[in-house]
Short mmCIF file of C-alpha atoms in Angstrom, two decimals:
data_model
loop_
_atom_site.label_atom_id
_atom_site.label_comp_id
_atom_site.label_asym_id
_atom_site.label_seq_id
_atom_site.Cartn_x
_atom_site.Cartn_y
_atom_site.Cartn_z
CA MET F 4 108.13 67.66 92.51
CA SER F 5 107.91 69.63 95.75
CA ARG F 6 105.91 72.83 95.97
CA LEU F 7 107.37 75.98 97.52
CA ILE F 8 105.14 77.92 99.90
CA VAL F 9 106.37 81.47 100.52
CA VAL F 10 104.99 83.25 103.59
CA SER F 11 105.41 86.98 104.17
CA ASN F 12 103.50 89.74 105.89
CA ARG F 13 102.46 91.27 102.58
CA VAL F 14 102.15 89.40 99.30
CA SER F 15 103.98 91.31 96.58
CA ALA F 16 103.62 88.97 93.61
CA PRO F 17 103.27 91.33 90.63
CA THR F 18 100.09 91.19 88.57
CA ASP F 19 102.21 91.99 85.51
CA PRO F 20 105.59 90.23 85.37
CA ALA F 21 106.86 92.88 82.96
CA ALA F 22 105.97 95.79 85.25
CA GLY F 23 108.82 98.26 85.53
CA SER F 24 107.91 99.04 89.13
CA ALA F 25 108.07 95.46 90.36
CA GLY F 26 110.89 94.83 92.82
CA GLY F 27 113.61 92.26 92.24
CA LEU F 28 112.66 90.23 95.32
CA ALA F 29 109.05 89.94 94.19
CA MET F 30 110.14 88.90 90.71
CA ALA F 31 112.62 86.31 92.03
CA LEU F 32 110.16 84.73 94.43
CA SER F 33 107.46 84.75 91.79
CA ALA F 34 109.81 82.90 89.43
CA ALA F 35 110.56 80.36 92.15
CA LEU F 36 106.87 79.83 92.80
CA ARG F 37 106.24 79.17 89.12
CA LYS F 38 109.14 76.71 89.05
CA TYR F 39 107.90 74.82 92.08
CA ASP F 40 104.17 75.26 91.38
CA GLY F 41 103.92 77.12 94.65
CA LEU F 42 101.80 79.42 96.79
CA TRP F 43 102.51 82.89 98.20
CA PHE F 44 100.63 83.35 101.47
CA GLY F 45 100.17 86.43 103.65
CA TRP F 46 98.09 89.41 104.69
CA SER F 47 95.96 91.03 102.00
CA GLY F 48 96.55 94.52 103.40
CA GLU F 49 92.81 94.78 104.05
CA THR F 50 90.89 94.71 107.33
CA ILE F 51 87.67 92.96 108.31
CA ASP F 52 85.40 93.65 111.29
CA HIS F 53 85.79 90.15 112.75
CA TRP F 54 88.41 87.51 112.04
CA SER F 55 86.96 84.87 109.71
CA GLY F 56 89.99 82.77 108.83
CA GLU F 57 88.89 82.84 105.20
CA VAL F 58 91.69 82.63 102.65
CA LYS F 59 91.21 84.14 99.20
CA ILE F 60 93.07 82.27 96.46
CA GLU F 61 94.02 84.32 93.40
CA ASP F 62 96.22 83.93 90.34
CA ARG F 63 98.70 86.73 89.73
CA ALA F 64 100.59 86.34 86.47
CA GLY F 65 100.91 82.61 86.97
CA VAL F 66 101.60 82.76 90.71
CA THR F 67 98.97 81.42 93.12
CA VAL F 68 98.52 83.67 96.13
CA GLY F 69 96.59 83.08 99.33
CA LEU F 70 95.37 86.22 101.12
CA VAL F 71 93.78 86.74 104.52
CA ASP F 72 92.22 89.86 106.00
CA LEU F 73 93.04 91.04 109.53
CA GLU F 74 90.95 92.74 112.19
CA PRO F 75 91.82 96.40 112.96
CA ALA F 76 93.13 95.32 116.37
CA ASP F 77 95.44 92.83 114.65
CA VAL F 78 96.90 95.58 112.46
CA ASP F 79 97.37 97.90 115.44
CA GLU F 80 98.96 95.35 117.74
CA TYR F 81 100.76 92.93 115.39
CA TYR F 82 101.83 95.18 112.52
CA ASN F 83 101.95 98.79 113.71
CA GLY F 84 102.71 97.64 117.24
CA TYR F 85 105.05 94.69 117.75
CA ALA F 86 106.51 94.56 114.23
CA ASN F 87 107.08 98.28 113.62
CA LYS F 88 107.28 99.78 117.12
CA THR F 89 109.07 96.95 118.93
CA LEU F 90 111.07 94.61 116.68
CA TRP F 91 112.01 97.04 113.89
CA PRO F 92 113.72 99.63 116.15
CA LEU F 93 115.26 96.91 118.33
CA PHE F 94 116.71 95.03 115.36
CA HIS F 95 118.19 98.32 114.10
CA HIS F 96 119.79 99.10 117.49
CA ARG F 97 117.31 101.87 118.34
CA ILE F 98 116.11 100.65 121.72
CA ASP F 99 115.42 104.28 122.58
CA LEU F 100 112.50 104.09 120.12
CA ALA F 101 111.36 100.54 120.90
CA GLN F 102 107.99 100.28 122.66
CA TYR F 103 107.42 97.21 124.80
CA GLU F 104 103.66 96.99 125.26
CA ARG F 105 102.11 93.73 126.45
CA THR F 106 99.19 94.07 124.02
CA TYR F 107 101.65 94.35 121.11
CA GLY F 108 103.24 91.03 122.02
CA GLU F 109 99.84 89.40 122.48
CA GLY F 110 98.71 90.62 119.07
CA TYR F 111 101.92 89.38 117.45
CA GLU F 112 101.46 85.90 118.91
CA ARG F 113 97.75 85.87 118.01
CA VAL F 114 98.24 86.84 114.37
CA ASN F 115 101.06 84.36 113.81
CA ARG F 116 98.89 81.63 115.32
CA ARG F 117 95.99 82.63 113.09
CA PHE F 118 98.19 82.62 109.99
CA ALA F 119 99.41 79.14 110.91
CA GLU F 120 95.88 77.84 111.43
CA VAL F 121 94.79 79.13 108.03
CA LEU F 122 97.88 77.90 106.18
CA ALA F 123 98.19 74.44 107.73
CA PRO F 124 95.28 72.83 105.79
CA LEU F 125 96.82 74.08 102.51
CA ILE F 126 100.15 72.34 103.12
CA GLN F 127 100.75 69.05 101.32
CA PRO F 128 103.33 66.35 102.13
CA GLY F 129 106.69 67.31 100.64
CA ASP F 130 105.94 71.04 100.42
CA MET F 131 108.79 73.37 101.40
CA ILE F 132 107.76 76.40 103.45
CA TRP F 133 109.86 79.58 103.28
CA ILE F 134 108.87 82.21 105.86
CA HIS F 135 110.19 85.76 105.52
CA ASP F 136 111.17 88.42 108.00
CA TYR F 137 110.61 89.57 111.54
CA HIS F 138 106.83 89.72 111.25
CA MET F 139 106.63 85.91 111.18
CA ILE F 140 109.26 84.64 113.63
CA PRO F 141 106.93 82.42 115.73
CA MET F 142 104.98 80.97 112.80
CA ALA F 143 107.04 77.80 112.37
CA ARG F 144 106.49 76.95 116.04
CA ASP F 145 102.74 77.36 115.57
CA LEU F 146 102.80 75.18 112.45
CA ARG F 147 104.72 72.48 114.32
CA ARG F 148 102.10 72.57 117.07
CA LEU F 149 99.51 71.83 114.39
CA GLY F 150 101.44 68.76 113.28
CA ILE F 151 103.27 70.18 110.25
CA LYS F 152 106.50 68.22 109.73
CA ASN F 153 107.58 69.69 106.39
CA ARG F 154 110.84 71.53 105.91
CA ILE F 155 110.40 75.12 107.09
CA GLY F 156 112.98 77.81 106.38
CA PHE F 157 113.23 81.40 107.59
CA PHE F 158 115.01 84.40 106.13
CA LEU F 159 115.59 87.61 108.07
CA HIS F 160 115.76 90.68 105.84
CA THR F 161 116.83 93.01 108.67
CA PRO F 162 119.91 92.95 110.88
CA TRP F 163 119.93 90.76 113.98
CA PRO F 164 120.55 92.81 117.15
CA ALA F 165 123.48 92.49 119.51
CA ARG F 166 122.81 90.25 122.50
CA GLN F 167 123.15 93.13 124.97
CA LEU F 168 120.25 94.89 123.22
CA LEU F 169 118.09 91.86 122.51
CA VAL F 170 117.84 91.06 126.21
CA THR F 171 115.94 94.35 126.68
CA LEU F 172 113.02 92.70 124.88
CA PRO F 173 110.51 91.13 127.28
CA HIS F 174 110.29 87.38 126.54
CA HIS F 175 113.38 87.54 124.31
CA ARG F 176 114.20 83.92 125.17
CA ARG F 177 110.76 82.76 124.05
CA LEU F 178 111.15 84.57 120.72
CA VAL F 179 114.53 82.94 120.02
CA GLU F 180 113.32 79.54 121.20
CA SER F 181 110.48 79.71 118.67
CA MET F 182 113.09 80.02 115.91
CA PHE F 183 114.35 76.53 116.67
CA ALA F 184 111.18 75.21 115.04
CA PHE F 185 112.73 76.16 111.70
CA ASP F 186 115.07 73.85 109.82
CA LEU F 187 117.14 76.65 108.28
CA ILE F 188 117.61 80.28 109.35
CA GLY F 189 119.17 82.61 106.77
CA PHE F 190 120.87 85.96 107.28
CA HIS F 191 122.30 88.52 104.84
CA THR F 192 125.73 88.75 106.43
CA GLN F 193 128.13 86.83 108.61
CA GLU F 194 127.83 89.59 111.22
CA TRP F 195 124.10 89.09 111.69
CA SER F 196 124.58 85.30 111.83
CA ASP F 197 127.36 85.66 114.41
CA LEU F 198 125.19 87.90 116.60
CA PHE F 199 122.41 85.29 116.56
CA THR F 200 124.91 82.57 117.46
CA ASP F 201 126.31 84.73 120.27
CA TYR F 202 122.87 85.04 121.85
CA VAL F 203 122.12 81.32 121.55
CA VAL F 204 125.48 80.24 123.01
CA THR F 205 126.03 82.97 125.60
CA GLU F 206 122.51 83.77 126.80
CA ALA F 207 120.63 80.53 126.17
CA GLY F 208 123.44 78.01 126.75
CA GLY F 209 123.34 76.53 123.27
CA GLU F 210 126.11 74.69 121.45
CA LEU F 211 127.60 74.78 117.97
CA PHE F 212 127.85 71.73 115.77
CA GLY F 213 129.06 71.21 112.21
CA HIS F 214 129.10 74.22 109.92
CA GLY F 215 126.47 76.71 111.06
CA GLY F 216 124.56 74.25 113.21
CA LEU F 217 123.13 75.25 116.59
CA GLU F 218 121.60 73.09 119.30
CA CYS F 219 119.51 74.66 122.05
CA PHE F 220 116.13 74.28 123.74
CA GLY F 221 116.32 70.55 123.01
CA ARG F 222 116.32 71.10 119.22
CA LYS F 223 118.75 71.72 116.39
CA VAL F 224 118.69 74.32 113.64
CA GLN F 225 120.96 75.10 110.70
CA THR F 226 122.01 78.69 110.02
CA GLY F 227 123.50 80.16 106.87
CA VAL F 228 124.56 83.40 105.19
CA PHE F 229 122.73 84.23 101.96
CA PRO F 230 123.46 87.79 100.79
CA ILE F 231 120.56 89.03 98.70
CA GLY F 232 121.03 90.94 95.47
CA ILE F 233 119.02 92.56 92.71
CA ASP F 234 117.61 91.21 89.47
CA VAL F 235 120.59 92.37 87.42
CA ASP F 236 119.29 91.65 83.92
CA GLY F 237 115.86 93.02 84.81
CA PHE F 238 117.38 96.20 86.22
CA LEU F 239 119.59 96.69 83.18
CA ALA F 240 116.54 96.26 80.96
CA ALA F 241 114.69 98.84 83.05
CA ARG F 242 117.63 101.23 82.77
CA ASP F 243 117.71 100.87 78.99
CA SER F 244 113.94 101.00 78.54
CA THR F 245 112.24 103.95 76.88
CA LEU F 246 111.18 105.43 80.22
CA GLY F 247 114.57 104.73 81.79
CA ALA F 248 116.39 106.47 78.94
CA ARG F 249 113.92 109.38 78.97
CA THR F 250 114.38 109.82 82.73
CA TYR F 251 118.15 109.82 82.33
CA ASP F 252 117.91 112.49 79.63
CA ARG F 253 115.69 114.65 81.85
CA MET F 254 118.00 114.36 84.85
CA ALA F 255 121.14 114.92 82.78
CA ALA F 256 119.58 118.05 81.31
CA SER F 257 118.47 119.20 84.76
CA ALA F 258 122.01 118.70 86.10
CA VAL F 259 123.80 120.34 83.17
CA PHE F 260 127.09 121.96 84.31
CA ARG F 261 126.50 120.50 87.79
CA SER F 262 127.23 117.18 89.50
CA MET F 263 124.24 115.37 90.96
CA ILE F 264 124.45 113.35 94.17
CA VAL F 265 121.53 110.98 94.69
CA GLY F 266 120.01 109.34 97.75
CA VAL F 267 116.96 107.07 97.53
CA ASP F 268 115.55 105.81 100.81
CA ARG F 269 112.22 104.96 102.36
CA LEU F 270 111.44 107.45 105.14
CA ASP F 271 112.86 105.64 108.16
CA TYR F 272 115.10 106.57 111.06
CA SER F 273 117.41 103.62 110.27
CA LYS F 274 118.41 105.21 106.94
CA GLY F 275 120.54 107.97 108.45
CA LEU F 276 118.76 110.72 106.53
CA GLU F 277 119.30 113.47 109.09
CA GLU F 278 122.96 112.54 109.42
CA ARG F 279 123.26 112.55 105.62
CA LEU F 280 121.88 116.06 105.26
CA LEU F 281 124.16 117.25 108.05
CA GLY F 282 127.14 115.67 106.30
CA TYR F 283 126.16 117.35 103.03
CA GLU F 284 125.77 120.65 104.87
CA GLN F 285 129.29 120.15 106.24
CA PHE F 286 130.55 119.53 102.69
CA LEU F 287 129.07 122.85 101.54
CA GLN F 288 130.71 124.61 104.47
CA ASP F 289 134.08 122.91 103.87
CA ASN F 290 134.12 123.48 100.10
CA PRO F 291 132.77 126.95 99.24
CA SER F 292 134.26 126.75 95.74
CA MET F 293 132.00 123.77 94.95
CA ARG F 294 128.77 125.51 95.91
CA GLY F 295 126.65 125.92 92.84
CA GLU F 296 128.53 123.06 91.17
CA VAL F 297 126.71 120.19 92.90
CA PHE F 298 123.28 119.36 94.26
CA LEU F 299 121.75 116.53 96.27
CA LEU F 300 118.59 114.85 94.97
CA GLN F 301 117.06 113.05 97.94
CA VAL F 302 114.09 110.81 97.06
CA THR F 303 112.28 109.73 100.21
CA PRO F 304 108.88 108.05 99.85
CA ILE F 305 106.73 108.31 102.96
CA SER F 306 106.23 105.09 104.92
CA ARG F 307 104.45 104.09 108.14
CA ASP F 308 103.14 107.60 108.54
CA ASP F 309 100.76 106.46 111.28
CA VAL F 310 103.71 105.64 113.57
CA ASP F 311 104.71 108.60 115.76
CA SER F 312 108.46 108.24 115.29
CA TYR F 313 108.04 108.44 111.52
CA GLN F 314 105.97 111.61 111.77
CA ASP F 315 108.71 113.12 113.92
CA ILE F 316 111.53 112.31 111.50
CA ARG F 317 109.52 113.64 108.57
CA ALA F 318 109.10 116.98 110.33
CA ARG F 319 112.80 117.14 111.23
CA LEU F 320 113.90 116.34 107.67
CA ASP F 321 111.57 118.97 106.23
CA ALA F 322 113.08 121.54 108.59
CA LEU F 323 116.68 120.47 107.96
CA ALA F 324 116.34 120.52 104.16
CA GLY F 325 114.76 123.96 104.41
CA ARG F 326 117.55 125.21 106.63
CA VAL F 327 120.31 124.05 104.27
CA ASN F 328 118.55 125.50 101.23
CA GLY F 329 117.89 128.76 103.04
CA ALA F 330 121.53 129.11 104.07
CA PHE F 331 123.24 128.17 100.79
CA ALA F 332 120.81 128.52 97.84
CA ASP F 333 121.35 131.12 95.14
CA MET F 334 118.96 132.56 92.58
CA ASP F 335 119.80 129.81 90.07
CA TRP F 336 120.83 126.96 92.40
CA GLN F 337 119.19 124.92 95.14
CA PRO F 338 121.58 122.62 97.03
CA ILE F 339 118.93 120.04 98.03
CA ARG F 340 115.98 118.75 96.03
CA TYR F 341 113.95 116.80 98.57
CA LEU F 342 111.10 114.68 97.13
CA ASN F 343 108.54 112.66 99.10
CA ARG F 344 107.27 110.44 96.31
CA THR F 345 107.71 107.00 94.79
CA TYR F 346 109.26 106.32 91.39
CA ARG F 347 109.14 103.25 89.18
CA ARG F 348 112.18 101.03 88.90
CA ASP F 349 112.94 102.19 85.36
CA GLN F 350 112.73 105.83 86.42
CA LEU F 351 115.08 105.20 89.34
CA ALA F 352 117.54 103.48 87.03
CA GLY F 353 117.64 106.61 84.86
CA ILE F 354 118.11 108.82 87.92
CA TYR F 355 120.96 106.65 89.24
CA ARG F 356 122.71 106.69 85.87
CA ALA F 357 122.72 110.48 85.80
CA ALA F 358 124.17 110.82 89.31
CA LYS F 359 127.92 111.32 89.79
CA VAL F 360 127.67 110.06 93.38
CA GLY F 361 125.36 107.55 95.05
CA LEU F 362 124.93 108.33 98.75
CA VAL F 363 123.81 105.23 100.68
CA THR F 364 124.42 105.92 104.36
CA PRO F 365 122.05 104.01 106.66
CA LEU F 366 122.82 103.85 110.36
CA ARG F 367 122.06 100.13 110.21
CA ASP F 368 120.61 98.07 107.38
CA GLY F 369 120.06 94.41 106.60
CA MET F 370 121.54 94.68 103.10
CA ASN F 371 120.45 97.83 101.21
CA LEU F 372 119.77 97.08 97.58
CA VAL F 373 119.90 100.74 96.52
CA ALA F 374 123.69 100.41 96.69
CA LYS F 375 123.60 97.55 94.19
CA GLU F 376 121.03 99.27 91.97
CA TYR F 377 123.18 102.42 91.81
CA VAL F 378 126.23 100.43 90.70
CA CYS F 379 124.21 98.45 88.16
CA ALA F 380 122.83 101.63 86.56
CA GLN F 381 126.20 103.24 85.85
CA ASN F 382 127.82 103.93 82.50
CA PRO F 383 130.87 101.58 82.38
CA ASP F 384 132.89 104.22 80.51
CA ASP F 385 132.15 107.02 82.97
CA PRO F 386 130.76 105.51 86.19
CA GLY F 387 129.72 107.38 89.30
CA VAL F 388 131.08 106.67 92.78
CA LEU F 389 129.23 104.83 95.55
CA ILE F 390 129.52 106.18 99.09
CA LEU F 391 128.33 103.44 101.44
CA SER F 392 127.80 103.22 105.18
CA ARG F 393 129.97 100.63 106.84
CA PHE F 394 126.87 99.69 108.87
CA ALA F 395 124.88 98.52 105.84
CA GLY F 396 124.91 94.79 105.19
CA ALA F 397 126.14 95.54 101.66
CA ALA F 398 129.42 96.88 103.07
CA GLU F 399 130.51 93.31 103.85
CA GLN F 400 130.64 92.65 100.10
CA MET F 401 131.18 96.08 98.54
CA GLY F 402 134.54 97.08 99.95
CA GLU F 403 135.47 99.06 96.82
CA ALA F 404 132.84 101.65 97.67
CA LEU F 405 133.90 104.64 99.75
CA LEU F 406 132.97 103.24 103.16
CA VAL F 407 132.01 105.84 105.74
CA ASN F 408 130.81 106.24 109.30
CA PRO F 409 127.44 107.97 108.78
CA TYR F 410 127.51 109.40 112.30
CA SER F 411 130.51 111.58 111.37
CA ARG F 412 129.53 114.62 109.31
CA GLU F 413 133.20 115.37 108.65
CA GLU F 414 133.78 111.87 107.27
CA LEU F 415 130.73 112.23 105.01
CA SER F 416 131.96 115.62 103.84
CA ASP F 417 135.40 114.25 103.00
CA ALA F 418 133.91 111.26 101.16
CA ILE F 419 131.68 113.49 99.01
CA HIS F 420 134.66 115.61 98.05
CA LYS F 421 136.75 112.54 97.24
CA ALA F 422 133.96 111.03 95.14
CA LEU F 423 133.45 114.22 93.12
CA THR F 424 137.17 114.64 92.40
CA MET F 425 138.09 110.98 91.83
CA PRO F 426 140.03 110.34 88.59
CA LEU F 427 138.25 108.42 85.84
CA ALA F 428 140.64 105.44 85.94
CA GLU F 429 140.01 104.93 89.66
CA ARG F 430 136.26 105.26 89.20
CA ILE F 431 136.29 102.61 86.48
CA ARG F 432 138.43 100.25 88.57
CA LYS F 433 136.12 100.55 91.56
CA TRP F 434 133.00 100.20 89.46
CA GLU F 435 134.24 97.03 87.74
CA ALA F 436 134.95 95.39 91.11
CA LEU F 437 131.57 96.45 92.50
CA MET F 438 129.69 95.34 89.40
CA LYS F 439 131.23 91.88 89.73
CA VAL F 440 129.80 91.70 93.26
CA VAL F 441 126.39 92.79 91.97
CA ARG F 442 126.39 90.06 89.32
CA ASP F 443 127.72 87.39 91.67
CA THR F 444 124.92 88.08 94.16
CA ASP F 445 122.02 88.30 91.69
CA VAL F 446 118.70 87.73 93.44
CA SER F 447 118.11 84.52 91.49
CA ILE F 448 121.39 83.14 92.86
CA TRP F 449 120.28 84.07 96.39
CA ARG F 450 116.93 82.37 95.85
CA ASP F 451 118.38 79.18 94.40
CA ASP F 452 121.15 78.94 97.02
CA TYR F 453 118.62 79.22 99.82
CA VAL F 454 116.17 76.68 98.39
CA ARG F 455 119.05 74.26 97.73
CA ALA F 456 120.25 74.65 101.32
CA LEU F 457 116.75 74.11 102.69
CA LEU F 458 116.41 70.94 100.65
CA SER F 459 119.71 69.64 102.01
CA VAL F 460 118.90 70.13 105.70
CA ASP F 461 118.25 66.97 107.70
CA GLY F 462 115.07 67.76 109.61
CA ASP F 463 111.68 66.34 110.43
CA ALA F 464 110.43 66.90 106.90
CA ASP F 465 108.09 64.46 105.25
CA ASP F 466 110.10 64.57 102.04
CA GLY F 467 108.25 62.21 99.79
CA ARG F 468 108.62 64.67 96.92
CA VAL F 469 111.51 66.76 98.21
CA ALA F 470 114.06 64.27 96.94
CA ASP F 471 112.66 64.71 93.43
CA ALA F 472 113.12 68.49 93.66
CA ALA F 473 116.70 68.12 94.87
CA ALA F 474 117.70 65.78 92.05
#
């Protein structure tokens, strides 16, 4: 049987498969790696004075992981630089924040080449290689240059940018050309796939063939749409766990006689956090009779705090939350509870269940699994209402949510009011439709659909054992 080799910037295989804080993606990929006797390869998160190319092999709850350390310059140029200061803002349509430094691009190419050189000797005939996200776009090209002929797939967890924005990236053509070393490229939504196709056909002169096939740069690649989901059964178990139930009880008691709105987002300018607080402020202005009857719990763990743009948004959010509380708070009521900390999955499930409204309003997002977690956590007999940005990938599937334009504070205000006053029968109808979507896109379905598609692609793979896995 074929092995599956997963490659990602950071290896997140849980040391304890029962850990309540483990994410659904990590659990799903770990299960796949156990099924295919695989390897999870990536950066250890540690630095070393000089690049050694040494790979550390470990066992994590039955999953074999291969870890490499990077030099400080690699982290600065490849990770903090090209990945987080160039590609991340560009892919989220924030070219005003994108930094195009030559050293960033050089570091990105260097680290991908180094990863490929370390991984190549570990690859066996028939292995499938599944590379994840924007950190690793050129890696298949570098593996091909080293003679690797196995099937190599790629999945992009972020949006793909519009062609008119992508061309602002120096060497954009070279980046896209490197993607034609993959056999299968997966996207969350049809929109992201269509934008990739538009670039290839319009900018690079490529051609379409078959269903999702593209030919350009003298090579062919298959594309596909694979909307990711959550580990539904695992999340329900976390919700109903002792800690999940205790957290729900605490939040329900804290919100007694008031309706809680919840937002849970990593601190990032793509999440629309400033726009969200402004929309909530507008709601308080528009609905004076509801002041004191509702509060917003915004959970925002700090991320990438060594990147200037993230420090700036943190300062602005602190000031904005303080301004809203200063203007509207009363002696026994605070309109915003703003928390910069991380909670376990079971705790979040309890928080979601206690919230009457889930506010998920990114300016642009690959999928956004918080939307699916919020729906999954609800009480079927008295569910809350999901307000969802139409610019999140999840909006393509979750049309029964209240879809909003997060740039419009008036539209956010109106949606909050509608959610809080929605009749029970309508809430139940919407929740049932949304919960069906959540179940139909379970992360294990996403994983198996992708692996099955990769196995079916006609490429250069040496598939001596791939046929056995497909049977």
